[in-house]
CSV table of C-alpha atoms in Angstrom, one decimal:
chain,number,residue,atom,x,y,z
A,1,MET,CA,77.1,-36.7,193.3
A,2,ASP,CA,75.2,-39.5,194.9
A,3,ASN,CA,72.2,-40.9,192.9
A,4,GLU,CA,70.3,-41.7,196.1
A,5,THR,CA,69.7,-39.9,199.4
A,6,THR,CA,70.9,-41.4,202.7
A,7,THR,CA,67.4,-42.9,203.1
A,8,GLY,CA,67.8,-44.8,199.8
A,9,HIS,CA,65.4,-42.7,197.7
A,10,VAL,CA,66.4,-41.8,194.2
A,11,THR,CA,66.9,-38.0,193.9
A,12,ARG,CA,65.2,-35.9,191.3
A,13,LYS,CA,68.5,-34.7,189.9
A,14,ALA,CA,69.5,-38.3,189.4
A,15,VAL,CA,66.3,-38.9,187.4
A,16,LEU,CA,67.1,-35.8,185.2
A,17,ARG,CA,70.7,-36.9,184.8
A,18,ALA,CA,69.6,-40.3,183.5
A,19,ALA,CA,67.1,-38.8,181.2
A,20,LEU,CA,69.7,-36.4,179.7
A,21,ALA,CA,72.1,-39.3,179.3
A,22,ALA,CA,69.4,-41.3,177.4
A,23,GLY,CA,68.5,-38.3,175.2
A,24,MET,CA,65.0,-38.1,176.6
A,25,ALA,CA,62.9,-35.2,177.8
A,26,ALA,CA,62.0,-35.3,181.5
A,27,PRO,CA,59.2,-32.7,181.9
A,28,ALA,CA,58.0,-33.9,185.3
A,29,VAL,CA,61.5,-33.4,186.7
A,30,LEU,CA,62.0,-30.1,185.0
A,31,MET,CA,58.8,-28.7,186.4
A,32,GLY,CA,59.4,-29.5,190.0
A,33,VAL,CA,58.5,-33.0,191.2
A,34,PRO,CA,58.4,-34.1,194.8
A,35,ALA,CA,61.9,-34.3,196.3
A,36,LEU,CA,61.4,-38.0,197.1
A,37,ALA,CA,60.1,-40.3,194.4
A,38,ARG,CA,58.1,-42.9,196.3
A,39,THR,CA,54.6,-44.3,196.9
A,40,LEU,CA,52.7,-42.7,199.8
A,41,THR,CA,51.2,-44.9,202.4
A,42,ALA,CA,47.8,-44.3,203.9
A,43,GLY,CA,47.6,-41.1,205.9
A,44,GLU,CA,51.1,-40.0,204.8
A,45,ALA,CA,51.3,-36.4,203.6
A,46,ALA,CA,52.9,-35.7,200.2
A,47,PRO,CA,56.4,-34.3,200.5
A,48,ALA,CA,56.9,-30.6,199.8
A,49,LEU,CA,57.8,-29.7,196.2
A,50,THR,CA,61.5,-28.7,195.8
A,51,PRO,CA,61.7,-25.1,194.5
A,52,GLU,CA,65.5,-25.4,194.1
A,53,CYS,CA,67.9,-28.0,192.8
A,54,ASP,CA,68.6,-29.4,196.3
A,55,ASP,CA,68.7,-33.1,196.7
A,56,GLY,CA,70.9,-33.0,199.7
A,57,ASP,CA,73.5,-30.8,197.9
A,58,ASP,CA,73.1,-27.0,197.8
A,59,PRO,CA,74.8,-25.0,195.0
A,60,ALA,CA,78.4,-26.1,194.8
A,61,PRO,CA,80.4,-24.3,197.5
A,62,PRO,CA,83.2,-21.9,196.4
A,63,GLN,CA,86.8,-22.6,197.4
A,64,THR,CA,90.1,-20.8,197.2
A,65,GLU,CA,91.6,-20.3,193.8
A,66,GLY,CA,95.1,-21.1,195.1
A,67,PRO,CA,98.4,-19.7,193.8
A,68,TYR,CA,98.6,-21.5,190.5
A,69,PHE,CA,95.7,-20.3,188.4
A,70,LYS,CA,96.6,-18.9,184.9
A,71,PRO,CA,94.1,-17.2,182.6
A,72,ASN,CA,93.8,-17.8,178.9
A,73,SER,CA,94.0,-21.6,179.1
A,74,PRO,CA,93.5,-23.4,175.7
A,75,LEU,CA,90.1,-24.6,174.6
A,76,ARG,CA,90.2,-28.4,174.8
A,77,THR,CA,88.5,-31.4,176.5
A,78,SER,CA,91.7,-33.5,176.9
A,79,LEU,CA,94.7,-32.5,178.9
A,80,VAL,CA,96.8,-35.6,177.9
A,81,ASP,CA,98.6,-37.0,174.9
A,82,ALA,CA,100.1,-40.4,174.1
A,83,GLY,CA,103.2,-39.7,176.2
A,84,THR,CA,101.6,-38.3,179.3
A,85,ALA,CA,102.5,-40.0,182.5
A,86,GLY,CA,99.9,-40.9,185.1
A,87,ILE,CA,96.7,-42.9,185.6
A,88,ARG,CA,94.1,-41.8,183.0
A,89,LEU,CA,91.0,-40.1,184.5
A,90,THR,CA,87.8,-39.1,182.8
A,91,VAL,CA,85.6,-36.5,184.7
A,92,SER,CA,82.1,-36.0,183.4
A,93,GLY,CA,78.9,-34.5,184.6
A,94,TYR,CA,76.3,-31.8,184.1
A,95,VAL,CA,75.9,-28.1,185.1
A,96,PHE,CA,72.5,-27.3,186.6
A,97,GLY,CA,70.8,-24.2,187.8
A,98,LEU,CA,68.6,-23.9,190.9
A,99,ALA,CA,65.5,-25.5,189.2
A,100,CYS,CA,67.5,-28.6,188.2
A,101,ARG,CA,67.5,-27.5,184.6
A,102,PRO,CA,70.8,-28.0,182.6
A,103,ILE,CA,72.8,-25.0,181.6
A,104,ALA,CA,74.1,-25.0,178.0
A,105,GLY,CA,77.2,-23.1,177.1
A,106,ALA,CA,78.5,-22.9,180.7
A,107,LEU,CA,82.3,-22.3,180.8
A,108,LEU,CA,84.5,-24.8,182.8
A,109,ASP,CA,88.2,-24.0,183.2
A,110,PHE,CA,90.2,-26.8,184.8
A,111,TRP,CA,93.8,-26.8,186.1
A,112,GLN,CA,95.7,-29.4,188.2
A,113,ALA,CA,99.0,-30.9,189.2
A,114,ASP,CA,100.8,-33.5,187.2
A,115,THR,CA,101.4,-37.0,188.5
A,116,ASN,CA,104.3,-35.8,190.6
A,117,GLY,CA,102.3,-33.0,192.3
A,118,ALA,CA,103.8,-30.2,190.2
A,119,TYR,CA,101.9,-27.4,188.4
A,120,ASP,CA,103.1,-26.0,185.1
A,121,ASN,CA,103.5,-22.3,185.7
A,122,THR,CA,105.2,-21.5,182.5
A,123,GLY,CA,103.0,-23.2,180.0
A,124,PHE,CA,99.6,-24.8,179.9
A,125,ARG,CA,100.1,-28.5,180.7
A,126,PHE,CA,97.1,-29.8,182.6
A,127,ARG,CA,95.2,-26.6,182.0
A,128,GLY,CA,92.2,-26.2,179.7
A,129,HIS,CA,88.7,-24.9,179.3
A,130,GLN,CA,85.6,-26.1,177.6
A,131,TYR,CA,81.8,-25.4,177.4
A,132,THR,CA,78.8,-27.5,178.3
A,133,ASP,CA,76.8,-28.8,175.3
A,134,ALA,CA,73.1,-28.3,174.7
A,135,ARG,CA,72.3,-30.9,177.4
A,136,GLY,CA,74.5,-29.1,180.0
A,137,ALA,CA,77.0,-31.9,179.8
A,138,PHE,CA,80.8,-31.8,180.0
A,139,ALA,CA,83.6,-34.3,179.9
A,140,LEU,CA,87.3,-33.9,180.7
A,141,THR,CA,90.1,-36.4,179.9
A,142,THR,CA,93.1,-36.0,182.2
A,143,ILE,CA,95.1,-38.0,184.8
A,144,VAL,CA,94.8,-38.5,188.5
A,145,PRO,CA,96.7,-35.5,190.0
A,146,GLY,CA,99.7,-36.1,192.3
A,147,LEU,CA,100.1,-34.9,195.8
A,148,TYR,CA,102.1,-32.0,197.1
A,149,PRO,CA,102.8,-30.9,200.7
A,150,GLY,CA,99.8,-29.8,202.8
A,151,ARG,CA,97.0,-30.8,200.4
A,152,THR,CA,94.9,-33.8,199.5
A,153,ARG,CA,94.4,-34.9,195.9
A,154,HIS,CA,92.2,-32.3,194.0
A,155,ILE,CA,91.3,-30.7,190.7
A,156,HIS,CA,90.7,-26.9,190.4
A,157,VAL,CA,87.8,-25.6,188.3
A,158,LYS,CA,86.1,-22.3,187.5
A,159,VAL,CA,82.5,-22.6,186.3
A,160,GLN,CA,80.5,-19.8,184.8
A,161,ALA,CA,77.0,-19.8,183.3
A,162,PRO,CA,76.6,-17.3,180.4
A,163,GLY,CA,76.4,-13.8,181.8
A,164,ARG,CA,76.6,-15.0,185.4
A,165,PRO,CA,79.4,-14.7,188.1
A,166,VAL,CA,82.2,-17.2,188.2
A,167,LEU,CA,82.2,-20.0,190.7
A,168,THR,CA,85.8,-21.0,191.7
A,169,THR,CA,86.0,-24.4,193.5
A,170,GLN,CA,87.8,-27.7,193.7
A,171,LEU,CA,86.9,-31.4,193.2
A,172,TYR,CA,88.1,-34.1,195.5
A,173,PHE,CA,88.6,-37.9,195.4
A,174,PRO,CA,86.9,-40.3,197.9
A,175,GLY,CA,89.0,-42.5,200.2
A,176,GLU,CA,92.1,-40.2,200.2
A,177,PRO,CA,93.9,-40.3,203.6
A,178,ARG,CA,94.7,-36.6,203.4
A,179,ASN,CA,91.0,-35.7,203.2
A,180,ASN,CA,91.1,-35.9,207.0
A,181,THR,CA,93.9,-33.5,207.4
A,182,ASP,CA,93.5,-31.0,204.6
A,183,SER,CA,91.9,-27.8,206.1
A,184,ILE,CA,90.4,-26.8,202.7
A,185,PHE,CA,88.8,-30.2,201.9
A,186,ASP,CA,85.0,-30.1,201.7
A,187,PRO,CA,83.1,-33.4,201.4
A,188,ARG,CA,80.3,-31.7,199.4
A,189,LEU,CA,82.8,-31.6,196.6
A,190,LEU,CA,83.7,-35.3,196.5
A,191,MET,CA,83.4,-36.8,193.0
A,192,THR,CA,82.0,-40.3,192.5
A,193,VAL,CA,85.0,-42.3,191.2
A,194,ARG,CA,85.3,-45.9,190.0
A,195,ASP,CA,88.0,-48.1,188.4
A,196,ALA,CA,87.8,-48.7,184.7
A,197,GLY,CA,90.3,-51.2,183.4
A,198,GLY,CA,93.4,-49.5,184.7
A,199,ALA,CA,92.0,-46.0,184.3
A,200,ARG,CA,89.4,-44.2,186.5
A,201,GLU,CA,86.1,-42.6,185.7
A,202,ALA,CA,84.7,-39.8,187.9
A,203,ALA,CA,81.4,-37.9,187.9
A,204,PHE,CA,80.3,-34.7,189.4
A,205,ASP,CA,77.3,-32.4,188.7
A,206,PHE,CA,77.7,-28.7,189.4
A,207,VAL,CA,74.7,-26.8,190.8
A,208,LEU,CA,75.1,-23.1,190.2
A,209,ASN,CA,73.3,-20.3,192.0
A,210,VAL,CA,71.5,-19.4,188.8
A,211,PRO,CA,67.7,-18.7,189.1
A,212,GLN,CA,65.6,-20.7,186.7
A,213,GLY,CA,61.8,-20.8,185.9
A,214,PRO,CA,59.7,-23.9,186.4
A,215,GLY,CA,60.1,-25.1,182.9
A,216,PRO,CA,62.4,-24.9,179.9
A,217,SER,CA,62.7,-21.6,178.1
A,218,PRO,CA,63.4,-21.3,174.4
A,219,SER,CA,67.0,-20.7,173.4
A,220,PRO,CA,67.7,-17.1,172.4
A,221,THR,CA,67.9,-16.5,168.7
A,222,PRO,CA,71.4,-15.3,167.8
A,223,THR,CA,71.3,-11.7,167.0
A,224,GLY,CA,73.8,-9.0,166.2
A,225,SER,CA,74.7,-6.4,168.8
A,226,PRO,CA,73.3,-2.9,168.6
A,227,GLY,CA,75.6,-0.7,166.7
A,228,GLY,CA,78.3,-3.3,166.4
A,229,THR,CA,79.7,-6.4,164.6
A,230,TRP,CA,79.7,-8.8,167.6
A,231,ALA,CA,77.0,-11.5,167.2
A,232,ALA,CA,75.9,-14.4,169.4
A,233,GLY,CA,76.3,-17.7,167.7
A,234,THR,CA,79.5,-16.7,165.9
A,235,GLY,CA,82.7,-18.6,166.2
A,236,TYR,CA,85.6,-16.2,167.1
A,237,ARG,CA,89.3,-16.9,167.0
A,238,ALA,CA,92.0,-15.2,169.1
A,239,GLY,CA,92.9,-12.0,167.4
A,240,ASP,CA,89.5,-11.4,165.8
A,241,ARG,CA,88.2,-7.9,166.2
A,242,VAL,CA,84.6,-6.7,166.7
A,243,THR,CA,82.8,-3.6,167.8
A,244,TYR,CA,80.0,-3.5,170.4
A,245,GLY,CA,78.0,-0.4,171.3
A,246,GLY,CA,80.7,1.8,169.7
A,247,PRO,CA,84.0,0.6,171.2
A,248,ALA,CA,86.3,-2.0,169.5
A,249,TYR,CA,87.5,-5.2,171.1
A,250,VAL,CA,90.0,-7.9,170.3
A,251,CYS,CA,89.3,-11.6,171.0
A,252,LEU,CA,91.6,-13.2,173.6
A,253,GLN,CA,90.4,-16.8,173.4
A,254,ALA,CA,88.7,-18.9,170.7
A,255,HIS,CA,85.1,-19.5,171.5
A,256,THR,CA,81.5,-19.5,170.2
A,257,ALA,CA,79.7,-16.4,171.3
A,258,GLN,CA,76.7,-16.9,173.6
A,259,PRO,CA,74.0,-14.4,174.6
A,260,GLY,CA,75.3,-12.7,177.8
A,261,TRP,CA,78.9,-12.9,176.7
A,262,GLU,CA,79.0,-9.5,175.0
A,263,PRO,CA,82.5,-8.0,175.1
A,264,PRO,CA,82.0,-5.7,178.0
A,265,ASN,CA,80.7,-8.6,180.1
A,266,VAL,CA,83.5,-11.1,179.7
A,267,PRO,CA,87.0,-9.5,179.9
A,268,ALA,CA,88.5,-13.1,179.8
A,269,LEU,CA,87.3,-13.3,176.2
A,270,TRP,CA,87.6,-9.7,174.9
A,271,ARG,CA,90.0,-6.8,175.5
A,272,LEU,CA,89.0,-3.3,174.8
A,273,LEU,CA,91.2,-1.7,172.1
């Protein structure tokens, strides 16, 4: 996303992003600062406070899943190996809620075409999921996807905050000729992309429709579930079995349990036995 508005003012989300990258707290940003950080002139009214994380970009818009999504992708942050063909691409950013506070433990599931524009529908090449860290940050190592008939260049992604609905959307590349003819293309989903010594680096910050208070809240203390063996904060492997509220479940994907991801709430992670 852009770091400045069209009028040249630095956005509050950009300030927060810089503070997170530097490992510093940004209490003024988190508690709702004016939308435009600038010095007021005589007689000029203060700009209204921003109750939502809206610096010219509302919550990320949903888009079609398309025909090539596959569940149960592997947990990984890199989709390439030494022999992978294509221009290397790193996509990084943050996941925010409506109050511009980062969301830790958000799930991001990526899938895309290879350099020739083909999707792997039998295996999991160029497919993988990951979770945001304590700062709400993510980073994906992949390649620039190829083109296939009827579409511009894009990357698919599903994003889900713990215990919240899934956002399915797509990310786009600036300057692509097919952006003008692709009926699905949405400029609000353009990444910021720059060249990096033969590779490319892209950035995009997701804003989810997740209500948040005006200030940071303490992280929940991992606790066991009532009447069961499932526990938040536990690292589970595929095939592990737990009980929750009586019924038994088997783990479908390796993950670290988060509050809100109890087995009945996330069928992508747990299957009822």
